[in-house]
XYZ file of C-alpha atoms in Angstrom:
673
model
C -5.889 -26.730 14.159
C -7.454 -28.423 16.002
C -11.264 -30.190 16.177
C -13.330 -26.598 17.961
C -10.677 -24.946 14.967
C -12.242 -26.394 12.248
C -15.000 -26.419 13.794
C -14.951 -22.988 14.560
C -17.220 -21.243 10.731
C -20.417 -23.610 12.153
C -22.168 -21.263 13.778
C -21.098 -18.684 11.221
C -23.027 -18.561 7.853
C -21.103 -17.321 4.845
C -21.634 -13.094 3.721
C -22.127 -13.998 0.456
C -25.095 -16.949 -0.812
C -23.220 -18.617 -3.440
C -20.038 -18.495 -1.275
C -18.680 -22.134 -0.028
C -16.525 -23.417 3.240
C -13.388 -25.075 3.132
C -13.187 -28.231 1.457
C -11.693 -31.037 2.991
C -8.738 -30.587 0.545
C -8.282 -26.863 2.140
C -8.937 -27.866 5.303
C -5.539 -30.782 4.277
C -3.709 -28.236 3.178
C -4.107 -25.443 6.523
C -3.489 -28.366 8.883
C -0.071 -29.148 6.926
C 0.614 -25.209 8.239
C -0.149 -25.845 11.520
C 1.979 -29.427 11.930
C 4.551 -27.374 9.972
C 4.808 -23.901 11.379
C 6.208 -23.472 14.915
C 3.591 -22.469 17.273
C 5.623 -23.703 19.868
C 7.417 -20.635 19.908
C 5.942 -17.883 22.026
C 8.098 -15.190 21.826
C 6.285 -12.711 20.053
C 3.017 -12.585 21.976
C 5.221 -11.780 24.692
C 6.858 -8.625 23.514
C 3.639 -7.775 21.440
C 1.817 -7.342 25.300
C 5.061 -6.324 26.808
C 4.023 -2.524 28.524
C 0.789 -2.240 27.901
C -0.434 0.960 29.295
C -4.083 1.888 28.765
C -6.358 -0.254 26.184
C -7.814 2.375 24.078
C -11.449 2.951 25.815
C -13.602 2.506 21.762
C -13.357 0.782 19.713
C -15.031 3.327 17.088
C -13.497 6.883 15.774
C -15.212 9.027 14.274
C -14.197 10.519 11.215
C -15.118 14.005 10.307
C -17.140 13.676 7.742
C -19.591 10.768 9.926
C -18.829 7.810 9.074
C -16.554 5.741 10.870
C -12.750 6.090 10.300
C -11.301 3.333 12.362
C -13.516 0.461 14.539
C -11.485 -2.343 16.318
C -14.719 -3.831 16.860
C -14.559 -5.401 13.265
C -11.917 -7.232 13.988
C -13.529 -9.182 17.856
C -14.442 -12.330 15.460
C -10.437 -13.015 15.802
C -10.276 -13.152 19.728
C -13.712 -15.894 19.742
C -12.057 -18.366 18.426
C -8.435 -19.972 18.374
C -8.136 -21.063 14.505
C -10.584 -20.851 11.506
C -10.977 -23.378 8.501
C -11.093 -19.957 6.403
C -8.060 -18.550 7.259
C -4.287 -20.375 7.076
C -2.922 -20.749 10.716
C -0.347 -18.310 9.790
C -1.863 -15.677 9.131
C -4.454 -16.194 11.601
C -1.277 -15.843 14.600
C -0.151 -12.948 12.853
C -3.804 -10.962 12.894
C -4.628 -12.320 17.206
C -0.889 -9.924 17.541
C -2.195 -7.251 15.369
C -5.239 -6.696 17.886
C -3.480 -4.770 20.023
C -5.055 -1.508 20.825
C -3.908 0.796 23.061
C -1.072 3.009 24.777
C 2.167 0.698 25.253
C 5.783 2.055 27.187
C 8.657 0.776 24.763
C 10.764 2.102 27.680
C 10.886 4.691 29.956
C 10.636 8.071 27.345
C 10.035 5.916 24.572
C 5.686 5.337 23.916
C 4.026 3.304 20.883
C -0.286 4.111 19.706
C -0.772 0.988 18.825
C -3.487 -0.687 16.421
C -5.561 2.065 15.731
C -4.605 1.866 12.517
C -2.584 0.198 10.013
C 0.539 1.809 10.884
C 1.945 2.619 14.439
C 2.622 6.429 16.417
C 5.619 6.390 18.958
C 6.615 9.783 21.463
C 10.365 9.981 22.564
C 11.040 12.291 25.289
C 12.361 15.636 24.541
C 14.680 18.654 26.574
C 11.052 20.771 26.221
C 8.573 18.340 24.903
C 6.999 15.801 22.537
C 8.674 14.214 19.611
C 6.357 12.296 17.058
C 7.258 9.516 15.238
C 4.943 9.249 11.900
C 1.121 9.565 12.425
C -0.680 7.292 10.702
C -3.227 8.318 8.111
C -6.581 10.118 8.939
C -6.190 13.079 11.487
C -8.545 11.492 13.376
C -6.971 8.097 14.725
C -3.478 10.037 14.833
C -5.768 12.773 17.277
C -7.046 10.044 18.947
C -4.101 8.695 19.727
C -2.781 11.580 20.851
C -5.600 12.038 23.219
C -4.860 8.693 24.999
C -1.482 9.344 25.658
C -1.584 12.556 26.788
C -3.868 11.616 29.060
C -2.101 8.489 30.613
C 1.664 9.880 30.318
C 2.034 12.475 27.969
C 0.071 15.423 30.028
C 0.208 19.356 28.382
C 4.048 19.030 27.787
C 3.705 20.370 23.612
C 5.464 18.137 20.104
C 7.996 19.579 19.456
C 8.915 18.032 16.640
C 7.985 15.723 14.368
C 9.383 12.573 12.287
C 7.809 10.973 8.487
C 9.971 8.303 8.128
C 8.870 7.590 4.565
C 6.475 8.747 1.618
C 3.353 6.338 2.569
C 0.391 7.559 3.675
C 0.302 5.684 6.019
C 3.256 7.811 8.249
C 2.304 10.727 7.299
C -1.620 10.919 6.346
C -2.075 12.415 10.530
C -0.230 14.799 11.428
C -2.692 17.542 11.455
C -3.500 16.005 14.115
C -0.992 16.162 16.632
C 0.132 19.481 15.779
C -1.311 22.786 13.725
C 0.516 24.358 11.217
C 0.182 27.255 12.385
C 2.979 26.247 15.346
C 4.403 24.586 12.032
C 5.245 27.749 10.244
C 6.299 29.967 13.368
C 9.289 27.600 14.042
C 7.351 25.718 17.373
C 7.772 22.687 15.981
C 10.047 21.213 13.124
C 9.102 18.417 10.813
C 11.816 16.334 9.577
C 12.286 14.015 6.559
C 14.780 12.130 3.988
C 15.231 13.692 0.719
C 13.149 13.500 -2.142
C 9.859 13.064 0.401
C 7.120 15.692 -0.500
C 8.480 14.834 -4.730
C 7.737 11.148 -4.307
C 4.647 11.804 -2.211
C 2.796 12.688 -5.010
C 4.670 11.770 -7.725
C 4.407 7.730 -6.817
C 0.537 6.972 -6.754
C -0.331 10.084 -9.579
C 0.457 8.403 -13.185
C -1.034 5.123 -12.758
C -3.270 6.425 -9.448
C -6.319 4.811 -10.671
C -5.456 1.432 -12.687
C -3.229 1.515 -7.998
C -6.715 2.333 -6.860
C -8.411 -0.338 -8.302
C -6.531 -3.373 -8.243
C -5.937 -2.240 -4.869
C -9.737 -3.353 -3.706
C -7.976 -6.859 -4.660
C -5.097 -6.290 -2.619
C -6.465 -4.817 0.457
C -9.759 -6.607 -0.352
C -12.377 -3.274 -0.161
C -14.894 -5.008 -0.791
C -14.657 -7.811 1.407
C -16.667 -7.950 4.794
C -14.522 -8.454 7.589
C -14.911 -12.081 7.902
C -13.307 -15.343 8.677
C -14.968 -15.710 5.142
C -13.420 -12.590 3.792
C -11.051 -9.731 5.047
C -8.990 -10.892 7.908
C -5.700 -8.432 8.409
C -3.647 -6.872 6.408
C -0.428 -8.175 7.641
C 1.103 -4.734 8.479
C -1.682 -4.029 10.902
C -5.673 -4.778 11.301
C -5.990 -2.294 8.317
C -5.896 1.498 7.156
C -8.632 4.366 8.393
C -10.204 6.057 6.758
C -10.640 9.152 8.454
C -8.906 12.407 6.439
C -5.758 12.702 5.019
C -3.657 15.613 5.878
C 0.325 16.567 5.295
C 2.421 19.599 5.684
C 5.466 19.078 4.228
C 8.190 18.887 7.032
C 10.311 21.595 8.082
C 14.052 20.251 7.028
C 14.374 17.612 4.492
C 17.761 14.668 6.095
C 20.202 15.077 2.324
C 23.170 13.264 3.651
C 24.133 9.755 3.936
C 24.037 9.886 7.737
C 24.002 12.990 9.212
C 23.993 13.348 12.675
C 21.430 16.367 14.604
C 19.741 17.177 17.596
C 15.986 17.325 17.760
C 14.641 19.200 20.773
C 17.911 18.659 22.497
C 17.725 14.599 22.038
C 20.693 13.454 19.958
C 19.749 11.395 17.076
C 21.454 9.687 13.756
C 19.659 10.004 10.869
C 20.456 6.704 7.885
C 18.344 7.002 4.831
C 18.204 4.077 3.252
C 16.437 5.302 -0.682
C 15.417 2.491 -3.139
C 14.580 0.117 -0.183
C 10.805 -0.188 0.973
C 10.167 3.083 0.458
C 11.779 5.897 -2.605
C 12.054 8.071 0.566
C 12.680 6.730 4.201
C 15.935 6.328 6.719
C 15.868 4.970 9.865
C 16.880 6.748 13.779
C 19.183 5.778 15.877
C 18.940 7.855 19.196
C 22.084 6.686 21.523
C 20.970 8.725 24.986
C 18.354 5.768 24.835
C 20.071 2.600 23.014
C 17.238 3.372 20.195
C 16.792 1.764 16.730
C 14.087 3.263 15.490
C 13.796 1.283 11.993
C 11.328 2.798 10.122
C 9.452 0.260 8.107
C 12.919 -1.366 6.315
C 12.787 -4.351 9.383
C 9.041 -5.121 10.553
C 7.533 -8.107 11.300
C 7.231 -9.617 8.107
C 8.046 -10.311 4.648
C 8.298 -7.177 3.553
C 6.430 -6.359 -0.301
C 9.404 -6.477 -3.415
C 6.932 -6.058 -6.072
C 3.697 -4.743 -4.015
C 0.164 -5.908 -5.903
C -1.777 -2.548 -6.227
C 1.475 -1.699 -8.328
C 4.572 0.459 -8.122
C 8.192 0.448 -9.525
C 9.692 -2.888 -8.340
C 11.399 -2.360 -4.447
C 14.722 -3.519 -4.870
C 16.038 -6.109 -3.041
C 19.827 -6.277 -2.923
C 19.537 -2.617 -1.768
C 17.808 -3.282 1.038
C 19.415 -6.178 2.041
C 22.166 -4.009 2.297
C 20.785 -0.619 3.550
C 19.896 -3.717 6.749
C 23.086 -4.864 7.615
C 24.778 -0.462 6.938
C 22.076 -0.174 10.827
C 23.416 -3.618 11.924
C 27.553 -3.371 12.234
C 25.981 1.062 13.166
C 24.078 0.511 14.901
C 23.006 -2.662 15.895
C 25.807 -3.790 18.023
C 24.397 -1.557 20.574
C 20.922 -0.722 20.623
C 19.170 -2.964 23.179
C 15.386 -2.259 21.957
C 14.603 -1.508 18.278
C 11.046 -0.398 17.387
C 9.291 0.397 13.724
C 6.294 2.329 12.234
C 4.158 -1.311 12.570
C 3.803 -4.530 14.489
C 5.901 -4.005 17.975
C 9.173 -3.905 19.390
C 12.359 -6.049 20.209
C 14.414 -6.195 22.980
C 17.709 -6.677 24.542
C 21.155 -6.804 22.186
C 20.845 -10.357 21.345
C 16.848 -10.170 20.179
C 17.558 -6.675 17.837
C 20.463 -8.639 15.629
C 18.666 -11.863 15.709
C 16.210 -10.347 14.046
C 18.390 -7.785 11.874
C 20.255 -10.636 10.281
C 17.216 -12.477 9.519
C 15.579 -9.493 7.919
C 18.158 -8.837 5.871
C 19.103 -12.405 4.638
C 14.986 -12.569 3.386
C 15.927 -10.125 1.097
C 19.575 -10.491 -0.035
C 18.925 -14.266 -0.408
C 15.123 -13.674 -2.772
C 17.757 -11.404 -4.749
C 19.923 -14.140 -5.220
C 19.191 -17.128 -5.487
C 15.706 -16.115 -7.745
C 18.687 -14.196 -10.042
C 20.448 -17.669 -9.634
C 17.201 -19.345 -10.758
C 17.251 -16.807 -13.811
C 20.540 -17.562 -14.717
C 19.951 -20.940 -15.385
C 16.583 -20.557 -16.883
C 13.630 -20.256 -14.946
C 11.169 -17.478 -16.298
C 9.103 -15.140 -14.690
C 5.951 -17.186 -14.688
C 7.916 -20.037 -13.444
C 10.482 -18.581 -10.630
C 7.240 -18.713 -8.150
C 7.185 -21.935 -8.784
C 10.743 -23.328 -7.995
C 12.316 -20.765 -5.929
C 12.218 -21.281 -1.833
C 12.800 -19.300 0.769
C 15.085 -21.984 2.901
C 14.495 -23.594 6.192
C 17.165 -21.248 8.281
C 14.784 -18.828 7.367
C 11.092 -20.284 7.243
C 11.506 -21.254 10.989
C 11.802 -17.217 12.168
C 7.523 -16.017 12.224
C 8.766 -12.180 11.162
C 10.143 -12.963 8.046
C 7.435 -15.031 6.820
C 4.631 -13.194 3.563
C 2.374 -10.758 6.265
C 2.608 -8.012 3.268
C 4.596 -9.303 0.767
C 4.637 -13.262 -0.435
C 7.987 -15.222 -2.186
C 5.962 -15.952 -4.916
C 4.532 -12.661 -6.156
C 7.683 -11.172 -4.420
C 10.007 -14.050 -6.538
C 8.179 -12.981 -9.953
C 9.061 -8.700 -8.966
C 12.312 -9.807 -8.952
C 12.545 -10.810 -12.636
C 10.842 -8.387 -12.791
C 13.139 -5.563 -12.121
C 15.295 -7.148 -14.088
C 14.871 -9.035 -17.110
C 10.869 -6.909 -17.825
C 7.370 -9.496 -18.251
C 9.403 -11.002 -21.627
C 10.017 -15.456 -20.222
C 11.988 -15.546 -24.048
C 9.866 -17.698 -25.621
C 8.599 -15.770 -28.755
C 5.173 -17.198 -29.017
C 4.518 -14.809 -25.803
C 6.245 -11.713 -27.229
C 3.395 -10.473 -28.739
C 0.689 -12.495 -28.209
C -3.413 -12.052 -28.973
C -4.924 -10.877 -26.025
C -6.676 -13.060 -23.708
C -10.396 -12.565 -24.242
C -9.075 -12.997 -28.139
C -7.641 -16.133 -27.607
C -10.006 -17.697 -25.574
C -12.485 -18.490 -28.004
C -10.438 -20.713 -29.394
C -9.611 -22.670 -25.816
C -13.248 -23.244 -25.099
C -13.724 -24.481 -28.489
C -10.591 -26.645 -28.952
C -11.519 -27.764 -25.364
C -14.841 -28.813 -26.278
C -17.240 -26.237 -25.188
C -18.100 -24.976 -22.239
C -19.805 -28.114 -21.060
C -17.119 -29.442 -21.687
C -14.758 -27.586 -19.335
C -17.489 -26.680 -16.377
C -17.711 -30.972 -16.859
C -13.835 -31.142 -16.028
C -13.380 -27.705 -14.320
C -15.538 -30.003 -11.674
C -14.226 -32.778 -12.088
C -10.686 -30.174 -10.698
C -12.763 -28.581 -8.390
C -13.625 -32.088 -6.257
C -10.144 -33.015 -6.886
C -8.114 -30.008 -4.963
C -6.805 -29.038 -8.225
C -8.608 -25.340 -7.560
C -5.453 -24.249 -9.557
C -5.413 -26.014 -12.860
C -9.214 -25.928 -13.006
C -8.640 -21.591 -12.714
C -6.726 -22.397 -14.913
C -9.676 -23.310 -17.312
C -12.782 -22.013 -16.116
C -11.073 -18.828 -16.883
C -10.032 -19.327 -20.879
C -14.648 -20.051 -19.849
C -14.579 -16.684 -18.106
C -13.601 -14.276 -20.788
C -14.844 -16.248 -23.761
C -18.648 -16.459 -22.519
C -19.423 -13.467 -19.533
C -22.429 -14.056 -19.970
C -21.703 -17.910 -18.472
C -22.721 -17.859 -15.176
C -22.323 -21.091 -14.379
C -19.020 -20.894 -15.348
C -17.878 -17.657 -13.789
C -19.606 -19.246 -9.750
C -17.507 -22.372 -10.325
C -14.468 -20.348 -10.910
C -14.762 -19.184 -7.872
C -15.732 -21.316 -5.745
C -12.222 -22.684 -7.284
C -10.478 -19.092 -6.163
C -12.458 -18.766 -3.066
C -11.276 -21.755 -1.710
C -7.294 -20.760 -3.617
C -7.643 -17.871 -1.420
C -8.156 -19.955 1.806
C -5.050 -21.638 1.803
C -2.819 -18.129 0.990
C -0.769 -16.707 4.229
C -0.382 -13.594 2.922
C -3.203 -11.213 3.033
C -2.466 -9.903 -0.695
C -2.708 -13.119 -2.026
C -5.595 -14.186 -0.211
C -7.973 -10.548 -0.693
C -7.198 -11.285 -4.539
C -8.595 -14.385 -4.463
C -11.368 -13.139 -2.345
C -12.454 -10.186 -4.764
C -12.186 -11.900 -7.297
C -14.942 -14.480 -5.768
C -16.635 -12.107 -4.997
C -16.875 -9.910 -8.920
C -17.286 -13.312 -10.746
C -19.840 -13.805 -8.355
C -21.823 -10.439 -7.585
C -19.992 -8.343 -10.756
C -18.024 -4.403 -9.920
C -20.064 -2.335 -7.123
C -22.056 0.344 -9.194
C -22.784 4.008 -7.390
C -20.705 7.750 -7.627
C -17.707 7.320 -6.605
C -16.910 9.657 -3.564
C -14.240 12.102 -3.750
C -12.018 11.999 -1.303
C -9.657 14.868 -1.900
C -6.541 15.749 0.100
C -6.889 19.300 -0.750
C -2.910 19.363 1.372
C -1.785 16.402 -0.958
C -3.727 18.616 -4.057
C -1.178 21.501 -2.656
C 2.240 19.585 -2.519
C 0.988 18.215 -6.203
C 4.007 20.184 -8.457
C 2.057 22.273 -12.044
C 4.706 20.257 -13.905
C 3.255 16.703 -12.328
C -0.775 17.880 -13.341
C 0.459 18.705 -16.860
C 1.876 16.007 -17.658
C -0.906 14.148 -15.947
C -3.312 15.525 -18.671
C -1.381 13.825 -21.025
C -2.544 11.142 -19.784
C -5.902 11.478 -19.968
C -5.511 13.458 -23.392
C -7.805 10.975 -26.173
C -5.275 10.328 -28.584
C -7.817 9.666 -31.070
C -9.627 13.063 -30.004
C -6.442 15.036 -30.267
C -6.109 13.982 -33.815
C -5.657 16.663 -36.802
C -5.259 19.626 -33.654
C -2.731 21.651 -32.594
C -2.075 24.458 -30.644
C 1.422 26.465 -28.265
C 0.148 27.362 -25.195
C 1.528 29.158 -22.544
C 1.428 28.562 -18.354
C 2.479 31.328 -16.335
C 1.944 31.236 -12.454
C 3.368 34.765 -11.431
C 3.122 34.099 -6.917
C 5.584 30.847 -7.470
C 8.276 31.813 -10.552
C 7.100 29.225 -12.838
C 6.482 29.264 -17.055
C 5.907 26.001 -18.691
C 5.260 25.174 -22.795
C 2.590 23.462 -23.163
C 2.143 21.486 -27.407
C -0.588 19.900 -28.551
C 0.492 18.014 -31.950
C 0.519 14.481 -33.078
C -2.410 14.045 -31.114
C 0.187 14.265 -27.778
C -0.290 16.429 -25.018
C 3.419 17.970 -24.245
C 5.295 20.436 -21.144
C 8.206 21.968 -20.592
C 9.103 23.884 -17.796
C 11.422 27.450 -17.850
C 10.634 27.693 -21.664
C 7.471 30.941 -23.410
C 6.892 30.675 -27.153
C 6.396 34.425 -28.342
C 3.967 33.207 -30.616
C 2.098 31.002 -28.625
C -1.897 30.302 -29.622
C -2.766 31.093 -26.382
C -1.111 32.297 -23.148
C -3.166 31.848 -19.635
C -1.871 33.534 -16.537
C -2.575 31.840 -13.320
C -1.580 32.127 -9.317
C -0.820 28.803 -8.364
C -2.924 28.882 -5.107
C -5.998 29.971 -7.267
C -4.810 27.133 -9.626
C -5.089 24.538 -6.201
C -8.744 25.676 -5.431
C -8.972 23.918 -9.805
C -6.713 21.271 -8.378
C -9.281 20.019 -5.734
C -12.294 19.958 -6.826
C -12.985 23.989 -5.574
C -13.390 26.848 -8.293
C -14.069 25.556 -11.891
C -10.658 27.730 -14.927
C -13.898 29.444 -15.790
C -14.900 31.245 -12.497
C -11.602 32.002 -12.561
C -11.706 33.414 -15.125
C -14.278 35.259 -15.298
C -13.831 36.728 -11.698
C -10.413 37.899 -13.387
C -7.874 35.945 -10.809
C -6.558 33.823 -14.281
C -6.241 35.742 -17.339
C -6.055 34.222 -20.632
C -4.599 36.376 -24.019
C -4.893 34.729 -26.753
C -7.496 32.266 -28.613
C -9.058 30.982 -25.184
C -11.510 28.421 -26.446
C -8.049 26.211 -26.657
C -9.268 25.174 -23.138
C -12.690 24.342 -23.488
C -11.347 22.611 -26.920
C -8.024 20.767 -24.530
C -10.936 19.726 -21.683
C -13.117 17.721 -25.315
C -10.150 15.799 -25.662
C -9.490 14.437 -21.785
C -11.175 11.401 -20.201
C -12.234 10.900 -16.018
C -10.743 7.301 -15.088
C -12.706 5.689 -12.261
C -11.571 3.211 -10.189
C -14.897 0.912 -11.583
C -13.319 -0.732 -14.582
C -13.669 -4.711 -15.216
C -10.984 -7.179 -14.249
C -13.311 -10.486 -15.734
C -15.442 -9.223 -19.173
C -19.777 -8.877 -18.185
C -18.752 -7.849 -14.309
C -19.874 -4.316 -14.356
C -23.560 -3.114 -15.027
C -23.454 0.101 -17.290
C -23.350 3.363 -15.882
C -27.373 5.494 -15.974
C -25.257 9.129 -16.915
C -21.985 9.944 -15.401
C -21.835 12.857 -13.175
C -20.544 16.177 -14.312
C -17.086 16.693 -13.826
C -14.556 20.649 -14.425
C -11.841 18.408 -16.610
C -8.577 20.492 -15.546
C -9.763 20.123 -11.740
C -7.251 17.557 -9.085
C -9.504 14.493 -9.039
C -7.859 11.872 -10.944
C -4.787 11.621 -8.443
C -7.274 11.722 -4.865
C -6.146 8.443 -4.096
C -2.908 7.556 -2.240
C -2.541 4.629 -1.395
C -0.210 2.854 1.532
C 3.219 0.140 0.848
């Protein structure tokens, strides 16, 4: 960093009254990183700027609900300085690259809307209209992007088809901003998606959805201000929009490993790549344009194998092999490569260079982490042992702007070996809050820990400071002096991170230690489309998760559930304090038979009409003992994403709002990536 970069925080007060500036130790770490990285390489900036047709004139896109769905102006500070001593220089570089905001030509016939959301939206000229690849998170941002495109290029030609590259929300949530469902049903617009799209779209975020939402506060820095001391960029894009999430089911699924067919008169080759970046995902090659769409399998970053908000660990070897297949099947002739995030690459040599390095980062991480594991390195050590090879580190596009080498390396071991490091002392340990008082006592008490923690902090040994101060925070939640020092150490670690998820997590931890978990109502943002897409079986399975087992002790019932409009039947049984269900079965002597159309059940799932109202109106019928429904309701708990990470950080609630126990609020959030 230059002197001007070092001083660029000087006139910016920290957003938090207890916040600290980067220490001399942190500045030294970031200066060393700046010296070690190839900042002379400007090719990414040249590619990023190429093909600009028009900037988006307004930095704010309003949501239908009245809030700002998107505000690019929040990120103006990124362009106001070359760097900040509170931001890793590599992360700052990525943030600057993500500042593109407008309409770009990829090649004649292919255009991209960039910077309107976490992801990009692409238009490909078909025979009769435009084929859209991915449609952002929100209806409002997608509609704004379409309007800009139509103004400068698209004109009045219709949208003839949409391709959902995969099942994450930032690739399908804006669909109603681009097409009308009536046109889809009438066959005017085809929606193409990979096999398993609908099942994976909903299922990936349901069972542990509330915990995922809470963890997303950390990974995505949801509570952090957009600021040099706070949230800077999400790496894949500047951030996530906050508009209406919509979904129209696909009309055609790509089921085979490779399928070739015409989309609005344009031949396309679809490559299914399941269990890579998403459970359902596909690449697409357009031979007539020599254009290769790599979905989210190849972007300008190392992606997540283990995603911090939570998800099954992704298969690095599988991911690498699918990239290799695309390289050898399409990469020999492709002249442009574009994707769902970031910017295109042009020229066959450049495409092959990027694809080979992307192939190798996932293969190397898989192979070398397991190499170390087979030599005895554990899940609690691997992040300090595994190193990305120097030959790969020189490529900006494989650096950790979404996944980090540290947490991905731990994810590889988790996938193959699980959480245990094979030391029996860690197999069934005491809970951290139970063992913490012993550690505090053995270390001489709170004053001794704080004194030693301060010495470690002053010496720049922030991780060691966190190690001992965390014990104090767990043992003595009311010790604000200790919590503040722990927050200070976490903050410095956060400043030093190249990876946005790691940065956000440490800074979010510091924020909650200082200010607590914000109280107040959690807004309900149920997407009607997503609720309708949820299977009845998924809903019933989740009721079993919401059941408070202690309240169900000694209770027993059997209930038949019938949804005549879709022909489904379920047997639901409560026994042994466990709620189970099985599809396709009915009990001849059930205690209750509930009959309700799935379309009516959707209203209950969305919180529009309680189940009792359906029974009263006759849109649902109950044969047998209807009190079973109320008994079951009394056994269910409502999850909210405000549980404590650190004890003592959540204010007591004054009172919970009334809530229909059978609606789908607990399954409302669909988290990207």
